[in-house]
């Protein structure tokens, strides 16, 4: 909370809503430091969707040199440098609060989000990929009955191809969505739940009722 000692009740209520937000299985939500330059009050959450661990099996009888295997796994096209090998999608959700109600916001709260996932090159080259990502978010907000206004966003696609030791790897892409909107009031729980669903959709997990788990997501 940006180091401020005075916290408005509306923002305290919104924080409590975030703490109580239920989300689907398959996504891990973690509180992270919030940006300090966007609003007097802010809270932030990181989401990660990872590939379920593969069933254990007996080690192979033969294997190539460890150094070569490490080099091949060091940078898979379509995955951001340093991202975990089992990461399917990641993102950030930031709740901003300014009691002065900035004109651009149209209210005291503003939600700023970002999501990214590695995808096949075919998807990355699809001209509708950005529009699809934006549609996933709006559909998730509608599904969770999260009222909003003054929405806006940008989608980007970054194509990747390997060379040298990584030349044999499948070409891939990163798809990113940055979006912001003004929630209708301090009940922000459905907004966080909708955004978590969107990150799961980025990871290739289809929407499903709470309590049902997708064991083997496919991209």
XYZ file of N, CA, C and O in Angstrom:
876
model
N 0.820 -1.205 0.000
C 0.000 0.000 0.000
C 0.851 1.249 0.000
O 0.629 2.177 0.764
N 1.898 1.235 -0.770
C 2.679 2.440 -1.054
C 3.198 3.173 0.181
O 3.489 4.356 0.138
N 3.274 2.513 1.314
C 3.849 3.114 2.494
C 2.992 4.163 3.152
O 3.471 4.921 3.998
N 1.692 4.269 2.813
C 0.827 5.283 3.398
C 0.139 4.712 4.634
O -0.294 3.568 4.656
N 0.046 5.525 5.673
C -0.554 5.057 6.913
C -2.063 5.201 6.912
O -2.769 4.433 7.557
N -2.575 6.186 6.192
C -4.022 6.406 6.147
C -4.608 5.642 4.966
O -4.301 5.936 3.810
N -5.441 4.669 5.254
C -6.044 3.861 4.210
C -7.552 4.083 4.233
O -8.202 3.872 5.263
N -8.105 4.531 3.123
C -9.531 4.802 3.054
C -10.322 3.506 3.189
O -9.894 2.446 2.740
N -11.503 3.624 3.778
C -12.322 2.443 4.032
C -12.684 1.736 2.733
O -12.745 0.502 2.683
N -12.957 2.499 1.685
C -13.301 1.880 0.401
C -12.175 0.965 -0.077
O -12.439 -0.119 -0.607
N -10.941 1.411 0.090
C -9.817 0.592 -0.351
C -9.642 -0.614 0.567
O -9.324 -1.709 0.103
N -9.853 -0.433 1.871
C -9.793 -1.576 2.784
C -10.832 -2.622 2.413
O -10.556 -3.825 2.427
N -12.034 -2.165 2.050
C -13.082 -3.097 1.627
C -12.671 -3.843 0.361
O -12.912 -5.051 0.226
N -12.059 -3.110 -0.573
C -11.625 -3.740 -1.814
C -10.538 -4.779 -1.556
O -10.539 -5.859 -2.152
N -9.612 -4.483 -0.653
C -8.560 -5.441 -0.314
C -9.163 -6.696 0.294
O -8.721 -7.819 0.009
N -10.161 -6.516 1.144
C -10.807 -7.682 1.751
C -11.500 -8.521 0.686
O -11.505 -9.759 0.749
N -12.073 -7.863 -0.310
C -12.683 -8.593 -1.422
C -11.638 -9.423 -2.159
O -11.883 -10.581 -2.505
N -10.466 -8.847 -2.394
C -9.410 -9.587 -3.082
C -8.972 -10.802 -2.272
O -8.737 -11.877 -2.828
N -8.857 -10.621 -0.958
C -8.412 -11.733 -0.107
C -9.404 -12.887 -0.136
O -9.015 -14.043 -0.005
N -10.676 -12.578 -0.291
C -11.703 -13.623 -0.231
C -12.054 -14.181 -1.601
O -12.908 -15.050 -1.709
N -11.398 -13.689 -2.627
C -11.742 -14.124 -3.981
C -11.425 -15.595 -4.176
O -10.297 -16.044 -3.949
N -12.422 -16.355 -4.604
C -12.184 -17.751 -4.979
C -11.766 -17.829 -6.431
O -12.239 -17.058 -7.268
N -10.866 -18.730 -6.749
C -10.427 -18.873 -8.135
C -10.315 -20.347 -8.488
O -10.222 -21.211 -7.614
N -10.316 -20.615 -9.744
C -10.325 -21.984 -10.229
C -9.005 -22.690 -9.963
O -7.957 -22.047 -9.809
N -9.079 -24.009 -9.924
C -7.870 -24.788 -9.789
C -7.006 -24.621 -11.036
O -7.497 -24.376 -12.127
N -5.712 -24.733 -10.858
C -4.803 -24.645 -11.998
C -4.059 -23.334 -12.081
O -3.087 -23.237 -12.823
N -4.493 -22.319 -11.323
C -3.809 -21.030 -11.334
C -3.396 -20.692 -9.907
O -4.156 -20.897 -8.961
N -2.179 -20.197 -9.752
C -1.661 -19.807 -8.443
C -1.602 -18.290 -8.369
O -0.956 -17.643 -9.194
N -2.277 -17.713 -7.380
C -2.286 -16.270 -7.182
C -1.414 -15.914 -5.987
O -1.531 -16.519 -4.922
N -0.539 -14.921 -6.166
C 0.400 -14.516 -5.127
C 0.421 -12.998 -5.025
O 0.518 -12.311 -6.051
N 0.349 -12.474 -3.810
C 0.470 -11.026 -3.611
C 1.903 -10.597 -3.892
O 2.855 -11.256 -3.478
N 2.065 -9.483 -4.609
C 3.381 -8.956 -4.951
C 3.403 -7.460 -4.659
O 2.346 -6.839 -4.494
N 4.584 -6.849 -4.573
C 4.644 -5.401 -4.345
C 3.914 -4.633 -5.451
O 4.037 -4.957 -6.628
N 3.172 -3.635 -5.054
C 2.396 -2.851 -6.014
C 3.212 -1.664 -6.510
O 4.093 -1.164 -5.814
N 2.939 -1.192 -7.727
C 3.621 0.022 -8.217
C 3.270 1.220 -7.342
O 2.156 1.318 -6.826
N 4.216 2.115 -7.174
C 4.025 3.245 -6.265
C 3.756 4.568 -6.976
O 3.556 5.582 -6.313
N 3.755 4.558 -8.314
C 3.668 5.818 -9.048
C 2.353 5.996 -9.800
O 2.163 7.020 -10.465
N 1.452 5.027 -9.712
C 0.234 5.100 -10.506
C -0.951 5.666 -9.752
O -1.874 6.210 -10.366
N -0.948 5.514 -8.430
C -2.075 5.982 -7.626
C -1.636 6.065 -6.167
O -0.646 5.443 -5.772
N -2.381 6.824 -5.332
C -2.021 6.897 -3.909
C -2.069 5.546 -3.209
O -1.300 5.290 -2.286
N -2.985 4.679 -3.631
C -3.111 3.350 -3.039
C -3.111 2.310 -4.152
O -3.701 2.530 -5.213
N -2.471 1.178 -3.894
C -2.415 0.125 -4.912
C -2.157 -1.221 -4.261
O -1.533 -1.315 -3.199
N -2.660 -2.260 -4.893
C -2.399 -3.641 -4.495
C -2.195 -4.442 -5.768
O -2.794 -4.134 -6.808
N -1.351 -5.467 -5.699
C -1.022 -6.221 -6.904
C -0.989 -7.720 -6.613
O -0.643 -8.151 -5.508
N -1.355 -8.490 -7.635
C -1.390 -9.950 -7.556
C -0.736 -10.513 -8.805
O -0.943 -9.993 -9.915
N 0.071 -11.557 -8.624
C 0.652 -12.266 -9.765
C -0.066 -13.597 -9.939
O -0.415 -14.251 -8.959
N -0.275 -13.989 -11.185
C -0.886 -15.287 -11.488
C 0.100 -16.121 -12.291
O 0.801 -15.596 -13.169
N 0.155 -17.405 -11.993
C 0.983 -18.341 -12.743
C 0.184 -19.616 -13.001
O -0.472 -20.133 -12.095
N 0.236 -20.067 -14.229
C -0.364 -21.341 -14.601
C 0.762 -22.226 -15.100
O 1.478 -21.858 -16.039
N 0.930 -23.373 -14.453
C 2.032 -24.272 -14.804
C 1.499 -25.604 -15.318
O 0.395 -26.023 -14.974
N 2.311 -26.250 -16.116
C 1.983 -27.568 -16.638
C 2.051 -28.593 -15.510
O 3.006 -28.604 -14.739
N 1.031 -29.459 -15.368
C 1.093 -30.492 -14.329
C 2.320 -31.372 -14.531
O 2.728 -31.643 -15.662
N 2.964 -31.829 -13.446
C 4.137 -32.681 -13.585
C 3.801 -33.978 -14.291
O 2.732 -34.562 -14.082
N 4.706 -34.413 -15.152
C 4.515 -35.673 -15.874
C 4.663 -36.844 -14.916
O 5.418 -36.774 -13.945
N 3.928 -37.947 -15.158
C 4.079 -39.130 -14.298
C 5.519 -39.613 -14.295
O 6.198 -39.604 -15.324
N 5.992 -40.028 -13.136
C 7.373 -40.523 -13.041
C 7.507 -41.822 -13.798
O 6.587 -42.632 -13.869
N 8.676 -42.041 -14.378
C 8.938 -43.274 -15.116
C 10.407 -43.617 -14.984
O 11.227 -42.809 -14.557
N 10.731 -44.831 -15.363
C 12.108 -45.293 -15.245
C 13.010 -44.472 -16.140
O 12.613 -44.056 -17.236
N 14.251 -44.180 -15.724
C 15.171 -43.400 -16.550
C 15.519 -44.126 -17.833
O 15.532 -45.349 -17.898
N 15.766 -43.359 -18.873
C 16.132 -43.937 -20.163
C 17.476 -44.636 -20.063
O 18.346 -44.258 -19.278
N 17.654 -45.679 -20.898
C 18.899 -46.438 -20.866
C 20.038 -45.658 -21.479
O 21.196 -45.846 -21.118
N 19.728 -44.780 -22.430
C 20.768 -43.986 -23.067
C 20.353 -42.530 -23.027
O 19.173 -42.203 -23.022
N 21.320 -41.677 -23.006
C 21.050 -40.238 -22.986
C 22.204 -39.517 -23.635
O 23.344 -39.982 -23.589
N 21.892 -38.359 -24.231
C 22.937 -37.551 -24.831
C 23.714 -36.816 -23.780
O 23.403 -36.862 -22.591
N 24.768 -36.109 -24.174
C 25.568 -35.333 -23.225
C 24.701 -34.338 -22.471
O 23.837 -33.674 -23.045
N 24.937 -34.242 -21.165
C 24.125 -33.351 -20.339
C 24.235 -31.917 -20.806
O 23.265 -31.169 -20.799
N 25.435 -31.516 -21.242
C 25.612 -30.128 -21.663
C 24.736 -29.806 -22.859
O 24.139 -28.738 -22.954
N 24.621 -30.747 -23.787
C 23.800 -30.517 -24.964
C 22.338 -30.437 -24.588
O 21.577 -29.623 -25.117
N 21.896 -31.305 -23.649
C 20.507 -31.256 -23.231
C 20.206 -29.925 -22.553
O 19.167 -29.319 -22.782
N 21.119 -29.437 -21.695
C 20.903 -28.175 -21.012
C 20.820 -27.024 -21.997
O 20.009 -26.122 -21.857
N 21.682 -27.068 -23.016
C 21.672 -25.989 -23.999
C 20.363 -25.976 -24.760
O 19.809 -24.926 -25.069
N 19.837 -27.177 -25.066
C 18.590 -27.237 -25.805
C 17.419 -26.737 -25.003
O 16.451 -26.220 -25.544
N 17.477 -26.887 -23.670
C 16.357 -26.473 -22.829
C 16.498 -25.049 -22.334
O 15.599 -24.528 -21.693
N 17.620 -24.420 -22.636
C 17.887 -23.116 -22.035
C 16.962 -22.028 -22.544
O 16.622 -21.112 -21.818
N 16.547 -22.118 -23.805
C 15.719 -21.039 -24.359
C 14.799 -21.603 -25.416
O 15.180 -21.750 -26.562
N 13.618 -21.973 -25.036
C 12.644 -22.494 -25.973
C 11.959 -21.337 -26.670
O 11.435 -20.442 -26.013
N 11.961 -21.304 -28.017
C 11.296 -20.210 -28.712
C 9.847 -20.091 -28.265
O 9.141 -21.080 -28.131
N 9.415 -18.856 -28.046
C 8.067 -18.617 -27.612
C 7.944 -18.474 -26.110
O 6.896 -18.099 -25.613
N 9.001 -18.765 -25.359
C 8.974 -18.606 -23.916
C 9.917 -17.488 -23.533
O 11.039 -17.427 -24.017
N 9.464 -16.601 -22.667
C 10.287 -15.472 -22.266
C 11.550 -15.958 -21.576
O 11.536 -16.974 -20.872
N 12.702 -15.291 -21.785
C 13.939 -15.682 -21.130
C 13.764 -15.732 -19.620
O 13.195 -14.830 -19.009
N 14.225 -16.826 -19.017
C 14.153 -16.966 -17.578
C 12.845 -17.548 -17.081
O 12.701 -17.814 -15.892
N 11.875 -17.759 -17.966
C 10.603 -18.326 -17.530
C 10.779 -19.798 -17.211
O 11.525 -20.506 -17.886
N 10.092 -20.314 -16.188
C 10.189 -21.739 -15.855
C 9.742 -22.594 -17.024
O 8.843 -22.229 -17.785
N 10.364 -23.781 -17.152
C 10.048 -24.654 -18.279
C 8.599 -25.132 -18.249
O 8.038 -25.449 -19.288
N 7.987 -25.212 -17.045
C 6.624 -25.714 -16.961
C 5.590 -24.594 -16.968
O 4.414 -24.839 -16.782
N 6.035 -23.359 -17.193
C 5.104 -22.226 -17.189
C 4.288 -22.203 -18.474
O 4.821 -22.192 -19.569
N 2.960 -22.164 -18.321
C 2.066 -22.059 -19.462
C 1.626 -20.617 -19.699
O 1.467 -20.190 -20.833
N 1.395 -19.889 -18.624
C 0.980 -18.490 -18.741
C 1.272 -17.784 -17.430
O 1.347 -18.403 -16.367
N 1.428 -16.471 -17.519
C 1.671 -15.661 -16.332
C 1.034 -14.295 -16.529
O 0.693 -13.919 -17.660
N 0.867 -13.555 -15.439
C 0.261 -12.243 -15.567
C 0.276 -11.481 -14.253
O 0.671 -12.013 -13.210
N -0.164 -10.221 -14.325
C -0.253 -9.361 -13.148
C -1.596 -8.644 -13.136
O -2.100 -8.225 -14.188
N -2.133 -8.478 -11.931
C -3.391 -7.774 -11.706
C -3.116 -6.684 -10.681
O -2.659 -6.971 -9.569
N -3.353 -5.422 -11.041
C -3.071 -4.299 -10.151
C -4.364 -3.529 -9.915
O -5.026 -3.098 -10.867
N -4.703 -3.364 -8.640
C -5.863 -2.557 -8.263
C -5.369 -1.203 -7.781
O -4.576 -1.119 -6.841
N -5.830 -0.140 -8.416
C -5.452 1.221 -8.062
C -6.631 1.927 -7.394
O -7.794 1.689 -7.754
N -6.316 2.797 -6.439
C -7.365 3.573 -5.771
C -6.891 5.006 -5.586
O -5.817 5.262 -5.040
N -7.702 5.934 -6.084
C -7.431 7.360 -5.927
C -8.736 8.034 -5.510
O -9.664 8.154 -6.317
N -8.836 8.459 -4.227
C -10.084 9.071 -3.754
C -10.502 10.314 -4.526
O -11.680 10.690 -4.498
N -9.572 10.945 -5.249
C -9.926 12.145 -6.012
C -10.695 11.817 -7.287
O -11.166 12.728 -7.976
N -10.805 10.525 -7.616
C -11.537 10.066 -8.802
C -11.062 10.764 -10.076
O -11.735 11.667 -10.604
N -9.909 10.386 -10.585
C -9.390 11.003 -11.816
C -10.408 10.944 -12.956
O -11.138 9.966 -13.108
N -10.433 11.994 -13.709
C -11.403 12.079 -14.816
C -11.261 10.923 -15.783
O -12.261 10.374 -16.269
N -10.024 10.537 -16.078
C -9.801 9.445 -17.029
C -10.348 8.120 -16.519
O -10.719 7.251 -17.316
N -10.385 7.954 -15.193
C -10.899 6.709 -14.630
C -12.423 6.683 -14.608
O -13.025 5.639 -14.803
N -13.020 7.814 -14.261
C -14.460 7.832 -14.091
C -14.909 7.200 -12.797
O -16.061 6.757 -12.676
N -14.033 7.160 -11.795
C -14.352 6.552 -10.511
C -13.114 6.493 -9.643
O -12.017 6.854 -10.085
N -13.232 6.013 -8.404
C -12.080 5.983 -7.500
C -11.161 4.790 -7.698
O -10.062 4.759 -7.151
N -11.598 3.793 -8.468
C -10.797 2.586 -8.668
C -10.446 2.409 -10.147
O -11.178 2.846 -11.038
N -9.335 1.761 -10.375
C -8.930 1.385 -11.724
C -8.171 0.068 -11.631
O -7.363 -0.130 -10.707
N -8.427 -0.827 -12.556
C -7.741 -2.119 -12.610
C -6.843 -2.143 -13.845
O -7.284 -1.816 -14.953
N -5.595 -2.512 -13.634
C -4.609 -2.592 -14.718
C -4.058 -4.010 -14.733
O -3.601 -4.521 -13.704
N -4.096 -4.661 -15.876
C -3.684 -6.069 -15.955
C -2.741 -6.316 -17.116
O -2.665 -5.539 -18.076
N -2.057 -7.439 -17.016
C -1.160 -7.908 -18.077
C -1.152 -9.428 -18.033
O -1.205 -10.035 -16.952
N -1.120 -10.069 -19.179
C -1.048 -11.524 -19.254
C -0.222 -11.918 -20.462
O -0.257 -11.255 -21.509
N 0.533 -13.010 -20.327
C 1.381 -13.483 -21.426
C 1.402 -15.005 -21.423
O 1.384 -15.644 -20.374
N 1.451 -15.574 -22.621
C 1.577 -17.019 -22.753
C 2.357 -17.339 -24.011
O 2.302 -16.601 -25.003
N 3.102 -18.429 -23.954
C 3.777 -18.935 -25.145
C 2.763 -19.679 -26.002
O 1.869 -20.352 -25.494
N 2.878 -19.531 -27.304
C 1.935 -20.162 -28.229
C 2.701 -20.703 -29.424
O 3.885 -20.414 -29.624
N 2.025 -21.499 -30.221
C 2.636 -21.997 -31.439
C 2.807 -20.852 -32.428
O 2.126 -19.825 -32.343
N 3.710 -21.043 -33.376
C 3.930 -19.983 -34.374
C 2.684 -19.764 -35.220
O 2.402 -18.645 -35.656
N 1.915 -20.821 -35.423
C 0.685 -20.701 -36.205
C -0.275 -19.722 -35.545
O -0.874 -18.868 -36.206
N -0.398 -19.825 -34.212
C -1.268 -18.899 -33.486
C -0.672 -17.496 -33.512
O -1.377 -16.502 -33.683
N 0.651 -17.416 -33.337
C 1.300 -16.119 -33.343
C 1.140 -15.383 -34.661
O 1.108 -14.148 -34.686
N 1.041 -16.107 -35.749
C 0.891 -15.490 -37.068
C -0.570 -15.200 -37.423
O -0.840 -14.572 -38.445
N -1.464 -15.666 -36.595
C -2.890 -15.459 -36.850
C -3.252 -14.002 -36.551
O -3.054 -13.514 -35.437
N -3.797 -13.312 -37.538
C -4.146 -11.905 -37.370
C -5.247 -11.694 -36.334
O -5.433 -10.563 -35.856
N -5.974 -12.744 -35.994
C -7.065 -12.594 -35.027
C -6.622 -12.907 -33.596
O -7.451 -12.849 -32.674
N -5.343 -13.237 -33.379
C -4.884 -13.630 -32.040
C -5.126 -12.529 -31.018
O -5.587 -12.783 -29.897
N -4.808 -11.283 -31.372
C -5.009 -10.187 -30.444
C -6.478 -9.967 -30.129
O -6.854 -9.770 -28.968
N -7.324 -10.000 -31.155
C -8.763 -9.814 -30.946
C -9.330 -10.939 -30.088
O -10.210 -10.707 -29.246
N -8.823 -12.159 -30.293
C -9.294 -13.281 -29.488
C -8.932 -13.081 -28.017
O -9.744 -13.348 -27.119
N -7.714 -12.612 -27.748
C -7.287 -12.389 -26.369
C -8.174 -11.348 -25.695
O -8.575 -11.512 -24.531
N -8.487 -10.284 -26.396
C -9.356 -9.240 -25.851
C -10.755 -9.801 -25.586
O -11.377 -9.518 -24.558
N -11.247 -10.627 -26.497
C -12.572 -11.230 -26.342
C -12.614 -12.151 -25.131
O -13.614 -12.181 -24.395
N -11.534 -12.911 -24.898
C -11.488 -13.807 -23.732
C -11.687 -13.015 -22.441
O -12.399 -13.457 -21.545
N -11.043 -11.851 -22.353
C -11.159 -11.037 -21.154
C -12.586 -10.535 -20.976
O -13.173 -10.648 -19.886
N -13.173 -9.973 -22.022
C -14.533 -9.435 -21.915
C -15.536 -10.536 -21.586
O -16.468 -10.328 -20.789
N -15.353 -11.708 -22.183
C -16.257 -12.817 -21.896
C -16.126 -13.269 -20.443
O -17.121 -13.623 -19.806
N -14.885 -13.271 -19.917
C -14.680 -13.665 -18.527
C -15.335 -12.661 -17.584
O -15.964 -13.040 -16.584
N -15.219 -11.368 -17.878
C -15.863 -10.347 -17.052
C -17.380 -10.513 -17.066
O -18.045 -10.389 -16.025
N -17.916 -10.812 -18.228
C -19.364 -11.016 -18.322
C -19.778 -12.280 -17.575
O -20.807 -12.297 -16.881
N -18.979 -13.332 -17.693
C -19.299 -14.605 -17.042
C -19.342 -14.455 -15.518
O -20.145 -15.092 -14.844
N -18.453 -13.601 -14.982
C -18.409 -13.392 -13.539
C -19.262 -12.203 -13.087
O -19.213 -11.823 -11.924
N -20.013 -11.609 -14.024
C -20.889 -10.484 -13.731
C -20.122 -9.346 -13.061
O -20.571 -8.756 -12.069
N -18.973 -9.061 -13.609
C -18.124 -7.989 -13.102
C -18.424 -6.721 -13.894
O -17.994 -6.581 -15.050
N -19.150 -5.789 -13.299
C -19.497 -4.561 -13.986
C -18.280 -3.672 -14.185
O -17.443 -3.540 -13.294
N -18.176 -3.053 -15.351
C -17.006 -2.241 -15.659
C -17.358 -1.173 -16.681
O -18.414 -1.202 -17.320
N -16.434 -0.223 -16.836
C -16.586 0.833 -17.837
C -15.195 1.325 -18.224
O -14.197 0.957 -17.606
N -15.142 2.145 -19.257
C -13.903 2.760 -19.732
C -12.781 1.730 -19.907
O -11.639 1.956 -19.520
N -13.144 0.636 -20.521
C -12.158 -0.423 -20.761
C -11.268 -0.093 -21.954
O -11.694 0.592 -22.895
N -10.051 -0.560 -21.905
C -9.119 -0.367 -23.015
C -7.993 -1.375 -22.908
O -7.721 -1.909 -21.828
N -7.356 -1.644 -24.029
C -6.272 -2.619 -23.977
C -5.501 -2.702 -25.275
O -5.927 -2.169 -26.308
N -4.371 -3.374 -25.209
C -3.548 -3.638 -26.388
C -3.091 -5.086 -26.345
O -2.829 -5.636 -25.268
N -3.006 -5.692 -27.492
C -2.519 -7.063 -27.611
C -1.320 -7.067 -28.548
O -1.265 -6.301 -29.520
N -0.346 -7.907 -28.237
C 0.848 -7.983 -29.078
C 1.256 -9.432 -29.272
O 0.961 -10.299 -28.444
N 1.941 -9.669 -30.388
C 2.458 -11.005 -30.701
C 3.937 -10.864 -31.036
O 4.311 -10.027 -31.856
N 4.756 -11.690 -30.410
C 6.192 -11.683 -30.667
C 6.584 -13.049 -31.198
O 6.491 -14.055 -30.479
N 7.016 -13.101 -32.447
C 7.410 -14.365 -33.049
C 8.855 -14.694 -32.694
O 9.694 -13.802 -32.561
N 9.152 -15.962 -32.531
C 10.498 -16.398 -32.166
C 10.904 -17.585 -33.032
O 10.083 -18.436 -33.378
N 12.172 -17.627 -33.409
C 12.723 -18.762 -34.136
C 14.136 -19.027 -33.646
O 14.844 -18.109 -33.221
N 14.527 -20.292 -33.652
C 15.811 -20.678 -33.088
C 16.913 -20.798 -34.130
O 16.661 -21.069 -35.304
N 18.149 -20.606 -33.675
C 19.323 -20.730 -34.533
C 20.406 -21.498 -33.786
O 20.375 -21.630 -32.556
N 21.393 -21.967 -34.515
C 22.499 -22.682 -33.890
C 22.014 -23.932 -33.189
O 21.291 -24.751 -33.767
N 22.387 -24.086 -31.917
C 21.982 -25.255 -31.155
C 20.470 -25.345 -30.990
O 19.927 -26.423 -30.751
N 19.801 -24.219 -31.117
C 18.352 -24.200 -30.959
C 17.627 -24.185 -32.297
O 16.415 -23.978 -32.351
N 18.356 -24.411 -33.375
C 17.752 -24.333 -34.698
C 16.716 -25.401 -34.961
O 15.833 -25.222 -35.811
N 16.811 -26.529 -34.263
C 15.864 -27.618 -34.494
C 14.588 -27.472 -33.677
O 13.656 -28.257 -33.835
N 14.543 -26.476 -32.795
C 13.354 -26.318 -31.973
C 12.218 -25.717 -32.793
O 12.431 -24.951 -33.722
N 11.024 -26.101 -32.391
C 9.843 -25.577 -33.077
C 9.742 -24.074 -32.868
O 9.922 -23.571 -31.770
N 9.472 -23.359 -33.958
C 9.289 -21.927 -33.850
C 8.031 -21.630 -33.057
O 7.051 -22.367 -33.126
N 8.070 -20.570 -32.283
C 6.932 -20.254 -31.424
C 6.667 -18.770 -31.374
O 7.192 -17.982 -32.171
N 5.846 -18.374 -30.417
C 5.456 -16.977 -30.293
C 5.004 -16.707 -28.864
O 4.627 -17.624 -28.129
N 5.070 -15.455 -28.487
C 4.489 -14.977 -27.240
C 3.277 -14.124 -27.591
O 3.349 -13.285 -28.495
N 2.177 -14.346 -26.891
C 0.984 -13.512 -27.046
C 0.767 -12.782 -25.724
O 0.753 -13.418 -24.661
N 0.656 -11.468 -25.780
C 0.488 -10.651 -24.578
C -0.769 -9.793 -24.691
O -1.140 -9.350 -25.770
N -1.394 -9.566 -23.545
C -2.547 -8.675 -23.478
C -2.369 -7.745 -22.292
O -2.137 -8.185 -21.165
N -2.444 -6.447 -22.549
C -2.440 -5.425 -21.502
C -3.796 -4.739 -21.553
O -4.210 -4.251 -22.617
N -4.466 -4.706 -20.403
C -5.817 -4.147 -20.386
C -6.074 -3.434 -19.072
O -5.469 -3.747 -18.042
N -6.960 -2.452 -19.116
C -7.363 -1.742 -17.906
C -8.832 -1.368 -18.032
O -9.365 -1.222 -19.136
N -9.476 -1.237 -16.890
C -10.880 -0.853 -16.875
C -11.237 -0.325 -15.487
O -10.494 -0.505 -14.521
N -12.388 0.343 -15.409
C -12.881 0.890 -14.156
C -13.993 -0.005 -13.619
O -15.017 -0.176 -14.291
N -13.809 -0.596 -12.438
C -14.864 -1.455 -11.883
C -16.015 -0.622 -11.340
O -15.830 0.530 -10.927
N -17.203 -1.207 -11.331
C -18.373 -0.526 -10.775
C -18.403 -0.742 -9.267
O -19.036 -1.670 -8.772
N -17.698 0.089 -8.516
C -17.693 -0.015 -7.068
C -16.483 -0.748 -6.533
O -15.557 -1.101 -7.277
N -16.502 -1.002 -5.224
C -15.349 -1.610 -4.551
C -15.405 -3.127 -4.506
O -14.487 -3.767 -3.975
N -16.457 -3.735 -5.051
C -16.537 -5.197 -5.086
C -15.697 -5.701 -6.253
O -16.194 -5.879 -7.371
N -14.415 -5.905 -6.000
C -13.484 -6.247 -7.075
C -13.226 -7.738 -7.160
O -12.472 -8.184 -8.039
N -13.836 -8.542 -6.281
C -13.607 -9.988 -6.304
C -13.947 -10.603 -7.662
O -13.153 -11.388 -8.206
N -15.102 -10.294 -8.268
C -15.392 -10.894 -9.571
C -14.420 -10.459 -10.662
O -14.200 -11.198 -11.628
N -13.813 -9.307 -10.515
C -12.848 -8.840 -11.506
C -11.561 -9.661 -11.428
O -10.989 -10.051 -12.461
N -11.100 -9.939 -10.208
C -9.911 -10.776 -10.049
C -10.183 -12.189 -10.535
O -9.342 -12.798 -11.214
N -11.354 -12.718 -10.226
C -11.698 -14.068 -10.673
C -11.775 -14.131 -12.197
O -11.310 -15.105 -12.818
N -12.352 -13.102 -12.810
C -12.451 -13.074 -14.277
C -11.078 -12.992 -14.914
O -10.796 -13.669 -15.911
N -10.196 -12.175 -14.335
C -8.844 -12.056 -14.882
C -8.087 -13.370 -14.718
O -7.366 -13.798 -15.641
N -8.234 -14.051 -13.577
C -7.579 -15.342 -13.387
C -8.058 -16.346 -14.428
O -7.274 -17.138 -14.960
N -9.355 -16.318 -14.747
C -9.880 -17.185 -15.806
C -9.237 -16.853 -17.147
O -8.950 -17.746 -17.954
N -9.030 -15.561 -17.395
C -8.419 -15.149 -18.664
C -6.996 -15.679 -18.779
O -6.578 -16.153 -19.847
N -6.238 -15.604 -17.701
C -4.872 -16.138 -17.720
C -4.903 -17.637 -17.987
O -4.074 -18.163 -18.734
N -5.872 -18.340 -17.393
C -6.006 -19.777 -17.654
C -6.327 -20.044 -19.121
O -5.828 -21.005 -19.711
N -7.177 -19.206 -19.707
C -7.495 -19.353 -21.123
C -6.243 -19.145 -21.962
O -6.015 -19.847 -22.954
N -5.408 -18.181 -21.583
C -4.133 -17.982 -22.260
C -3.290 -19.258 -22.211
O -2.558 -19.562 -23.147
N -3.383 -19.985 -21.107
C -2.592 -21.200 -20.925
C -3.178 -22.393 -21.667
O -2.595 -23.474 -21.665
N -4.338 -22.212 -22.287
C -4.947 -23.305 -23.026
C -5.958 -24.087 -22.225
O -6.417 -25.137 -22.670
N -6.335 -23.581 -21.035
C -7.340 -24.258 -20.221
C -8.696 -23.659 -20.529
O -8.887 -22.459 -20.370
N -9.659 -24.452 -20.952
C -10.984 -23.906 -21.278
C -11.734 -23.533 -20.023
O -11.461 -24.050 -18.937
N -12.704 -22.612 -20.123
C -13.529 -22.282 -18.958
C -14.298 -23.516 -18.493
O -14.768 -24.306 -19.311
N -14.420 -23.706 -17.198
C -15.171 -24.833 -16.656
C -15.678 -24.478 -15.277
O -15.133 -23.592 -14.620
N -16.718 -25.151 -14.801
C -17.281 -24.838 -13.482
C -16.272 -25.067 -12.375
O -15.425 -25.957 -12.469
N -16.350 -24.259 -11.319
C -15.456 -24.415 -10.184
C -15.626 -25.808 -9.593
O -16.737 -26.324 -9.460
N -14.521 -26.437 -9.216
C -14.552 -27.779 -8.654
C -14.148 -28.841 -9.650
O -13.905 -29.987 -9.284
N -14.082 -28.466 -10.946
C -13.645 -29.403 -11.983
C -12.223 -29.043 -12.367
O -11.911 -27.898 -12.648
N -11.330 -30.024 -12.391
C -9.924 -29.781 -12.666
C -9.539 -30.391 -14.009
O -9.846 -31.544 -14.285
N -8.850 -29.599 -14.847
C -8.280 -30.102 -16.081
C -6.902 -30.659 -15.755
O -6.004 -29.922 -15.356
N -6.715 -31.978 -15.913
C -5.484 -32.604 -15.476
C -4.371 -32.448 -16.482
O -3.202 -32.375 -16.127
N -4.690 -32.429 -17.748
C -3.645 -32.402 -18.781
C -3.970 -31.329 -19.812
O -4.491 -31.633 -20.886
N -3.705 -30.066 -19.507
C -3.977 -29.002 -20.477
C -3.144 -29.168 -21.721
O -1.998 -29.570 -21.642
N -3.719 -28.852 -22.856
C -3.020 -28.936 -24.135
C -3.051 -27.578 -24.779
O -4.045 -26.878 -24.746
N -1.957 -27.227 -25.408
C -1.878 -25.919 -26.054
C -2.440 -26.042 -27.451
O -2.284 -27.039 -28.095
